[in-house]
Short mmCIF file of N, CA and C in Angstrom, two decimals:
data_model
loop_
_atom_site.label_atom_id
_atom_site.label_comp_id
_atom_site.label_asym_id
_atom_site.label_seq_id
_atom_site.Cartn_x
_atom_site.Cartn_y
_atom_site.Cartn_z
N UNK A 59 94.31 110.20 82.46
CA UNK A 59 95.65 110.14 81.94
C UNK A 59 96.20 108.74 82.20
N UNK A 60 96.85 108.18 81.21
CA UNK A 60 97.34 106.82 81.41
C UNK A 60 98.70 106.58 80.78
N UNK A 61 99.42 107.60 80.38
CA UNK A 61 100.74 107.39 79.79
C UNK A 61 101.69 106.85 80.84
N UNK A 62 102.40 105.79 80.48
CA UNK A 62 103.34 105.16 81.40
C UNK A 62 104.62 104.80 80.70
N UNK A 63 105.69 104.78 81.48
CA UNK A 63 106.99 104.32 81.00
C UNK A 63 107.54 103.37 82.05
N UNK A 64 108.11 102.28 81.60
CA UNK A 64 108.71 101.30 82.47
C UNK A 64 110.22 101.37 82.28
N UNK A 65 110.97 101.56 83.39
CA UNK A 65 112.41 101.76 83.31
C UNK A 65 113.12 100.81 84.27
N UNK A 66 114.17 100.15 83.79
CA UNK A 66 115.00 99.34 84.67
C UNK A 66 116.12 100.23 85.20
N UNK A 67 116.21 100.32 86.52
CA UNK A 67 117.25 101.11 87.18
C UNK A 67 118.26 100.12 87.74
N UNK A 68 119.44 100.08 87.15
CA UNK A 68 120.42 99.03 87.46
C UNK A 68 120.97 99.10 88.87
N UNK A 69 121.01 100.32 89.46
CA UNK A 69 121.64 100.46 90.77
C UNK A 69 121.15 101.73 91.46
N UNK A 70 121.73 102.00 92.63
CA UNK A 70 121.36 103.19 93.41
C UNK A 70 121.59 104.45 92.60
N UNK A 71 122.71 104.50 91.88
CA UNK A 71 123.03 105.69 91.10
C UNK A 71 121.98 105.96 90.02
N UNK A 72 121.47 104.91 89.40
CA UNK A 72 120.44 105.07 88.37
C UNK A 72 119.13 105.58 88.99
N UNK A 73 118.84 105.12 90.21
CA UNK A 73 117.64 105.59 90.91
C UNK A 73 117.77 107.07 91.25
N UNK A 74 118.94 107.46 91.76
CA UNK A 74 119.18 108.88 92.04
C UNK A 74 119.13 109.70 90.76
N UNK A 75 119.63 109.15 89.66
CA UNK A 75 119.62 109.88 88.39
C UNK A 75 118.20 110.13 87.89
N UNK A 76 117.31 109.17 88.10
CA UNK A 76 115.91 109.39 87.72
C UNK A 76 115.33 110.54 88.54
N UNK A 77 115.59 110.54 89.85
CA UNK A 77 115.13 111.64 90.70
C UNK A 77 115.72 112.97 90.25
N UNK A 78 117.01 112.97 89.92
CA UNK A 78 117.67 114.20 89.47
C UNK A 78 117.06 114.72 88.18
N UNK A 79 116.75 113.82 87.26
CA UNK A 79 116.17 114.26 85.98
C UNK A 79 114.81 114.92 86.20
N UNK A 80 114.03 114.42 87.14
CA UNK A 80 112.74 115.05 87.43
C UNK A 80 112.93 116.45 88.00
N UNK A 81 113.91 116.60 88.88
CA UNK A 81 114.15 117.91 89.50
C UNK A 81 114.59 118.94 88.47
N UNK A 82 115.41 118.53 87.54
CA UNK A 82 115.96 119.45 86.55
C UNK A 82 114.92 119.83 85.51
N UNK A 83 114.05 118.89 85.17
CA UNK A 83 113.13 119.11 84.05
C UNK A 83 111.71 119.47 84.43
N UNK A 84 111.32 119.15 85.65
CA UNK A 84 109.92 119.28 86.01
C UNK A 84 109.61 120.56 86.76
N UNK A 85 108.50 121.21 86.42
CA UNK A 85 108.05 122.33 87.25
C UNK A 85 107.43 121.79 88.53
N UNK A 86 107.19 122.62 89.52
CA UNK A 86 106.60 122.14 90.77
C UNK A 86 105.29 121.38 90.55
N UNK A 87 105.11 120.35 91.35
CA UNK A 87 103.92 119.52 91.28
C UNK A 87 104.00 118.41 92.29
N UNK A 88 103.07 117.46 92.20
CA UNK A 88 102.98 116.36 93.15
C UNK A 88 103.43 115.06 92.49
N UNK A 89 104.41 114.42 93.12
CA UNK A 89 104.91 113.13 92.68
C UNK A 89 104.69 112.14 93.82
N UNK A 90 104.00 111.06 93.54
CA UNK A 90 103.84 110.02 94.55
C UNK A 90 104.80 108.88 94.26
N UNK A 91 105.31 108.28 95.34
CA UNK A 91 106.29 107.21 95.26
C UNK A 91 105.74 105.99 95.97
N UNK A 92 105.56 104.92 95.23
CA UNK A 92 105.00 103.70 95.78
C UNK A 92 106.03 102.59 95.71
N UNK A 93 105.90 101.63 96.61
CA UNK A 93 106.78 100.47 96.61
C UNK A 93 106.99 99.95 98.01
N UNK A 94 107.49 98.73 98.09
CA UNK A 94 107.72 98.10 99.38
C UNK A 94 108.86 98.80 100.11
N UNK A 95 109.01 98.51 101.40
CA UNK A 95 110.14 99.03 102.16
C UNK A 95 111.44 98.65 101.45
N UNK A 96 112.33 99.62 101.30
CA UNK A 96 113.61 99.36 100.67
C UNK A 96 113.59 99.38 99.15
N UNK A 97 112.49 99.80 98.55
CA UNK A 97 112.37 99.81 97.09
C UNK A 97 113.15 100.95 96.43
N UNK A 98 113.53 101.98 97.19
CA UNK A 98 114.30 103.07 96.62
C UNK A 98 113.59 104.41 96.58
N UNK A 99 112.50 104.54 97.30
CA UNK A 99 111.73 105.79 97.28
C UNK A 99 112.55 106.97 97.80
N UNK A 100 113.17 106.81 98.96
CA UNK A 100 113.97 107.89 99.53
C UNK A 100 115.23 108.12 98.70
N UNK A 101 115.77 107.09 98.10
CA UNK A 101 116.93 107.23 97.21
C UNK A 101 116.58 108.14 96.04
N UNK A 102 115.41 107.95 95.47
CA UNK A 102 114.97 108.80 94.36
C UNK A 102 114.83 110.25 94.83
N UNK A 103 114.26 110.45 96.01
CA UNK A 103 114.12 111.81 96.56
C UNK A 103 115.50 112.44 96.79
N UNK A 104 116.45 111.66 97.27
CA UNK A 104 117.81 112.17 97.48
C UNK A 104 118.40 112.68 96.17
N UNK A 105 118.24 111.93 95.09
CA UNK A 105 118.71 112.38 93.78
C UNK A 105 118.02 113.65 93.33
N UNK A 106 116.73 113.73 93.59
CA UNK A 106 115.93 114.91 93.26
C UNK A 106 116.49 116.14 93.97
N UNK A 107 116.67 116.03 95.29
CA UNK A 107 117.14 117.17 96.08
C UNK A 107 118.57 117.56 95.76
N UNK A 108 119.43 116.60 95.54
CA UNK A 108 120.82 116.91 95.20
C UNK A 108 120.92 117.63 93.86
N UNK A 109 120.09 117.25 92.91
CA UNK A 109 120.10 117.93 91.61
C UNK A 109 119.69 119.39 91.73
N UNK A 110 118.89 119.70 92.74
CA UNK A 110 118.48 121.09 92.97
C UNK A 110 119.51 121.89 93.76
N UNK A 111 120.53 121.18 94.30
CA UNK A 111 121.58 121.88 95.03
C UNK A 111 121.60 121.61 96.52
N UNK A 112 120.75 120.73 97.02
CA UNK A 112 120.76 120.41 98.45
C UNK A 112 121.97 119.53 98.75
N UNK A 113 122.83 120.00 99.64
CA UNK A 113 124.06 119.28 99.95
C UNK A 113 123.97 118.47 101.23
N UNK A 114 122.96 118.70 102.04
CA UNK A 114 122.83 118.01 103.32
C UNK A 114 122.29 116.60 103.16
N UNK A 115 122.07 115.96 104.29
CA UNK A 115 121.54 114.60 104.26
C UNK A 115 120.06 114.62 103.88
N UNK A 116 119.61 113.51 103.37
CA UNK A 116 118.21 113.33 103.02
C UNK A 116 117.77 112.05 103.71
N UNK A 117 116.87 112.22 104.65
CA UNK A 117 116.36 111.06 105.38
C UNK A 117 114.86 110.94 105.14
N UNK A 118 114.37 109.74 105.31
CA UNK A 118 112.95 109.54 105.18
C UNK A 118 112.25 110.13 106.39
N UNK A 119 111.24 110.96 106.18
CA UNK A 119 110.52 111.56 107.32
C UNK A 119 109.47 110.63 107.91
N UNK A 120 109.88 109.39 108.18
CA UNK A 120 108.94 108.39 108.68
C UNK A 120 108.28 108.82 109.98
N UNK A 121 109.02 109.46 110.86
CA UNK A 121 108.45 109.84 112.16
C UNK A 121 107.89 111.26 112.18
N UNK A 122 108.44 112.13 111.36
CA UNK A 122 107.96 113.51 111.33
C UNK A 122 106.86 113.72 110.30
N UNK A 123 106.68 112.80 109.39
CA UNK A 123 105.73 112.81 108.27
C UNK A 123 106.12 113.77 107.16
N UNK A 124 106.67 114.94 107.48
CA UNK A 124 107.04 115.91 106.45
C UNK A 124 108.43 116.46 106.76
N UNK A 125 109.28 116.46 105.74
CA UNK A 125 110.59 117.08 105.85
C UNK A 125 110.64 118.21 104.81
N UNK A 126 110.66 119.47 105.25
CA UNK A 126 110.68 120.59 104.30
C UNK A 126 112.11 120.95 103.89
N UNK A 127 112.27 121.36 102.66
CA UNK A 127 113.55 121.84 102.13
C UNK A 127 113.29 123.12 101.36
N UNK A 128 114.24 124.02 101.39
CA UNK A 128 114.19 125.22 100.55
C UNK A 128 115.41 125.17 99.65
N UNK A 129 115.20 124.85 98.39
CA UNK A 129 116.30 124.73 97.43
C UNK A 129 115.87 125.32 96.09
N UNK A 130 116.83 125.82 95.38
CA UNK A 130 116.59 126.40 94.05
C UNK A 130 115.48 127.45 94.08
N UNK A 131 115.35 128.14 95.22
CA UNK A 131 114.36 129.20 95.33
C UNK A 131 112.93 128.73 95.51
N UNK A 132 112.73 127.43 95.67
CA UNK A 132 111.38 126.91 95.86
C UNK A 132 111.35 125.95 97.04
N UNK A 133 110.15 125.69 97.50
CA UNK A 133 109.96 124.74 98.58
C UNK A 133 109.79 123.34 98.02
N UNK A 134 110.40 122.39 98.72
CA UNK A 134 110.23 120.97 98.41
C UNK A 134 109.78 120.31 99.71
N UNK A 135 108.70 119.56 99.64
CA UNK A 135 108.20 118.84 100.80
C UNK A 135 108.28 117.35 100.53
N UNK A 136 109.03 116.67 101.36
CA UNK A 136 109.17 115.22 101.28
C UNK A 136 108.30 114.63 102.38
N UNK A 137 107.28 113.90 101.99
CA UNK A 137 106.35 113.31 102.95
C UNK A 137 106.49 111.79 102.94
N UNK A 138 106.40 111.21 104.12
CA UNK A 138 106.40 109.76 104.26
C UNK A 138 105.21 109.40 105.14
N UNK A 139 104.23 108.76 104.56
CA UNK A 139 102.98 108.49 105.26
C UNK A 139 102.91 107.06 105.81
N UNK A 140 104.04 106.37 105.87
CA UNK A 140 104.06 104.98 106.30
C UNK A 140 103.44 104.78 107.67
N UNK A 141 103.71 105.65 108.60
CA UNK A 141 103.22 105.49 109.97
C UNK A 141 101.86 106.17 110.21
N UNK A 142 101.27 106.70 109.17
CA UNK A 142 99.97 107.34 109.30
C UNK A 142 98.92 106.30 109.68
N UNK A 143 98.18 106.58 110.74
CA UNK A 143 97.15 105.65 111.20
C UNK A 143 95.82 105.94 110.51
N UNK A 144 95.52 107.21 110.33
CA UNK A 144 94.25 107.62 109.75
C UNK A 144 94.51 108.82 108.84
N UNK A 145 93.96 108.83 107.62
CA UNK A 145 94.17 109.96 106.72
C UNK A 145 93.78 111.31 107.30
N UNK A 146 92.85 111.30 108.27
CA UNK A 146 92.43 112.56 108.89
C UNK A 146 93.57 113.24 109.63
N UNK A 147 94.62 112.48 109.99
CA UNK A 147 95.79 113.07 110.62
C UNK A 147 96.43 114.12 109.70
N UNK A 148 96.30 113.91 108.40
CA UNK A 148 96.85 114.88 107.44
C UNK A 148 96.14 116.22 107.56
N UNK A 149 94.85 116.17 107.79
CA UNK A 149 94.09 117.41 107.97
C UNK A 149 94.59 118.16 109.20
N UNK A 150 94.87 117.42 110.28
CA UNK A 150 95.37 118.03 111.50
C UNK A 150 96.74 118.67 111.29
N UNK A 151 97.53 118.11 110.38
CA UNK A 151 98.85 118.66 110.07
C UNK A 151 98.77 119.86 109.12
N UNK A 152 97.59 120.13 108.60
CA UNK A 152 97.44 121.24 107.66
C UNK A 152 98.00 120.93 106.29
N UNK A 153 97.87 119.67 105.86
CA UNK A 153 98.48 119.24 104.61
C UNK A 153 97.98 120.02 103.40
N UNK A 154 96.76 120.49 103.45
CA UNK A 154 96.23 121.24 102.29
C UNK A 154 97.02 122.52 102.04
N UNK A 155 97.61 123.09 103.09
CA UNK A 155 98.44 124.29 102.91
C UNK A 155 99.66 124.00 102.05
N UNK A 156 100.21 122.81 102.17
CA UNK A 156 101.37 122.43 101.35
C UNK A 156 100.99 122.41 99.87
N UNK A 157 99.80 121.93 99.58
CA UNK A 157 99.37 121.80 98.19
C UNK A 157 98.87 123.12 97.60
N UNK A 158 98.62 124.10 98.44
CA UNK A 158 98.14 125.40 97.96
C UNK A 158 99.27 126.25 97.40
N UNK A 159 100.51 125.95 97.79
CA UNK A 159 101.67 126.74 97.35
C UNK A 159 102.31 126.11 96.12
N UNK A 160 103.08 126.91 95.39
CA UNK A 160 103.86 126.40 94.27
C UNK A 160 105.09 125.70 94.86
N UNK A 161 105.01 124.39 94.96
CA UNK A 161 106.08 123.62 95.59
C UNK A 161 106.15 122.24 94.96
N UNK A 162 107.33 121.66 95.04
CA UNK A 162 107.46 120.25 94.69
C UNK A 162 107.06 119.47 95.92
N UNK A 163 106.24 118.46 95.74
CA UNK A 163 105.84 117.60 96.86
C UNK A 163 106.04 116.16 96.42
N UNK A 164 106.85 115.45 97.18
CA UNK A 164 107.12 114.04 96.91
C UNK A 164 106.60 113.24 98.09
N UNK A 165 105.69 112.31 97.82
CA UNK A 165 104.99 111.59 98.89
C UNK A 165 105.25 110.10 98.78
N UNK A 166 105.86 109.54 99.84
CA UNK A 166 106.02 108.10 99.96
C UNK A 166 104.79 107.54 100.66
N UNK A 167 104.38 106.33 100.26
CA UNK A 167 103.22 105.66 100.83
C UNK A 167 101.94 106.50 100.67
N UNK A 168 101.66 107.02 99.47
CA UNK A 168 100.49 107.89 99.29
C UNK A 168 99.15 107.21 99.54
N UNK A 169 99.11 105.90 99.36
CA UNK A 169 97.84 105.18 99.57
C UNK A 169 97.33 105.33 101.01
N UNK A 170 98.22 105.61 101.95
CA UNK A 170 97.80 105.78 103.34
C UNK A 170 97.18 107.16 103.59
N UNK A 171 97.31 108.06 102.63
CA UNK A 171 96.75 109.39 102.76
C UNK A 171 95.48 109.60 101.96
N UNK A 172 95.02 108.55 101.28
CA UNK A 172 93.78 108.68 100.51
C UNK A 172 92.60 108.71 101.47
N UNK A 173 91.59 109.45 101.23
CA UNK A 173 91.30 110.31 100.09
C UNK A 173 91.69 111.78 100.31
N UNK A 174 92.49 112.06 101.34
CA UNK A 174 92.85 113.45 101.65
C UNK A 174 93.82 114.02 100.63
N UNK A 175 94.77 113.22 100.17
CA UNK A 175 95.75 113.71 99.20
C UNK A 175 95.08 113.98 97.85
N UNK A 176 95.50 115.05 97.19
CA UNK A 176 94.99 115.27 95.83
C UNK A 176 95.62 114.26 94.86
N UNK A 177 95.06 114.16 93.69
CA UNK A 177 95.61 113.26 92.67
C UNK A 177 97.01 113.76 92.29
N UNK A 178 97.95 112.84 92.11
CA UNK A 178 99.31 113.25 91.75
C UNK A 178 99.42 113.65 90.28
N UNK A 179 100.48 114.37 89.98
CA UNK A 179 100.81 114.64 88.58
C UNK A 179 101.56 113.45 87.99
N UNK A 180 102.39 112.86 88.82
CA UNK A 180 103.20 111.72 88.39
C UNK A 180 103.22 110.70 89.51
N UNK A 181 103.06 109.44 89.15
CA UNK A 181 103.13 108.35 90.12
C UNK A 181 104.29 107.46 89.71
N UNK A 182 105.21 107.22 90.63
CA UNK A 182 106.35 106.34 90.36
C UNK A 182 106.24 105.14 91.28
N UNK A 183 106.14 103.96 90.69
CA UNK A 183 106.07 102.71 91.47
C UNK A 183 107.41 102.01 91.30
N UNK A 184 108.10 101.80 92.41
CA UNK A 184 109.42 101.16 92.41
C UNK A 184 109.30 99.74 92.96
N UNK A 185 110.01 98.81 92.31
CA UNK A 185 110.01 97.42 92.77
C UNK A 185 111.41 96.85 92.59
N UNK A 186 111.92 96.19 93.63
CA UNK A 186 113.24 95.55 93.49
C UNK A 186 113.22 94.55 92.34
N UNK A 187 114.32 94.54 91.60
CA UNK A 187 114.47 93.59 90.50
C UNK A 187 115.95 93.28 90.33
N UNK A 188 116.33 92.07 90.62
CA UNK A 188 117.74 91.69 90.54
C UNK A 188 118.57 92.55 91.47
N UNK A 189 119.65 93.11 90.95
CA UNK A 189 120.52 93.99 91.73
C UNK A 189 120.00 95.42 91.78
N UNK A 190 119.01 95.72 90.97
CA UNK A 190 118.49 97.09 90.91
C UNK A 190 117.01 97.13 91.24
N UNK A 191 116.30 97.91 90.46
CA UNK A 191 114.86 98.04 90.66
C UNK A 191 114.21 98.46 89.35
N UNK A 192 112.94 98.22 89.27
CA UNK A 192 112.15 98.64 88.12
C UNK A 192 111.28 99.81 88.56
N UNK A 193 111.20 100.81 87.72
CA UNK A 193 110.36 101.98 87.99
C UNK A 193 109.29 102.07 86.91
N UNK A 194 108.05 102.13 87.34
CA UNK A 194 106.96 102.41 86.42
C UNK A 194 106.54 103.84 86.69
N UNK A 195 106.75 104.70 85.70
CA UNK A 195 106.48 106.12 85.82
C UNK A 195 105.20 106.41 85.04
N UNK A 196 104.17 106.87 85.75
CA UNK A 196 102.86 107.06 85.12
C UNK A 196 102.38 108.49 85.30
N UNK A 197 101.97 109.09 84.21
CA UNK A 197 101.37 110.43 84.25
C UNK A 197 99.94 110.30 84.75
N UNK A 198 99.56 111.20 85.65
CA UNK A 198 98.20 111.21 86.18
C UNK A 198 97.51 112.56 85.97
N UNK A 199 98.19 113.47 85.25
CA UNK A 199 97.62 114.78 84.94
C UNK A 199 98.26 115.27 83.64
N UNK A 200 97.76 116.40 83.14
CA UNK A 200 98.36 116.99 81.94
C UNK A 200 99.81 117.38 82.23
N UNK A 201 100.08 117.89 83.43
CA UNK A 201 101.45 118.23 83.81
C UNK A 201 102.33 116.97 83.82
N UNK A 202 101.80 115.88 84.34
CA UNK A 202 102.53 114.62 84.33
C UNK A 202 102.86 114.16 82.92
N UNK A 203 101.94 114.35 82.00
CA UNK A 203 102.18 114.00 80.59
C UNK A 203 103.34 114.82 80.03
N UNK A 204 103.38 116.11 80.37
CA UNK A 204 104.48 116.97 79.92
C UNK A 204 105.80 116.46 80.49
N UNK A 205 105.81 116.08 81.77
CA UNK A 205 107.03 115.55 82.39
C UNK A 205 107.51 114.31 81.66
N UNK A 206 106.60 113.38 81.38
CA UNK A 206 107.01 112.16 80.66
C UNK A 206 107.59 112.48 79.30
N UNK A 207 106.91 113.36 78.57
CA UNK A 207 107.42 113.75 77.24
C UNK A 207 108.80 114.37 77.35
N UNK A 208 109.00 115.24 78.34
CA UNK A 208 110.29 115.91 78.51
C UNK A 208 111.36 114.89 78.87
N UNK A 209 111.06 113.96 79.75
CA UNK A 209 112.03 112.91 80.11
C UNK A 209 112.40 112.09 78.89
N UNK A 210 111.42 111.73 78.08
CA UNK A 210 111.69 110.98 76.85
C UNK A 210 112.55 111.81 75.89
N UNK A 211 112.16 113.06 75.66
CA UNK A 211 112.86 113.93 74.71
C UNK A 211 114.33 114.13 75.06
N UNK A 212 114.62 114.15 76.37
CA UNK A 212 115.99 114.37 76.81
C UNK A 212 116.75 113.06 77.06
N UNK A 213 116.11 111.94 76.74
CA UNK A 213 116.77 110.64 76.85
C UNK A 213 116.96 110.13 78.25
N UNK A 214 116.22 110.67 79.23
CA UNK A 214 116.35 110.20 80.60
C UNK A 214 115.66 108.87 80.81
N UNK A 215 114.59 108.66 80.06
CA UNK A 215 113.88 107.38 80.16
C UNK A 215 113.44 106.94 78.78
#
């Protein structure tokens, strides 16, 4: 799968809006978030969770690795693998159990979890650009292709 869309996100609100659009339109699956520190990965997750009805704070699970949420009747797992030393640590955490359930899983720093992590449905690469950031949204599965088409059809990207 190689369908991609490149989107300029002018500000924090636009980054949250992209996350919100995914939450509203996408069925459960795996979304990976790539980019340098401060690129907006957690901001996108915050928009995603708020669109589902989560009213609490959203923090990056840098030290806990996984922050679970129960919203809209489904589980959402926000993972941050920045501090992961060895991908085998994911096995010790029982990460495969997360992927066995019907859940949304959003993973920051996925490259640190290779080859343990399964292939994502959607990969979003964020990069600072001017006052905002650029998002490259790439489908990596048939489900990811459906997400991209739905985002296009509804004018989100």
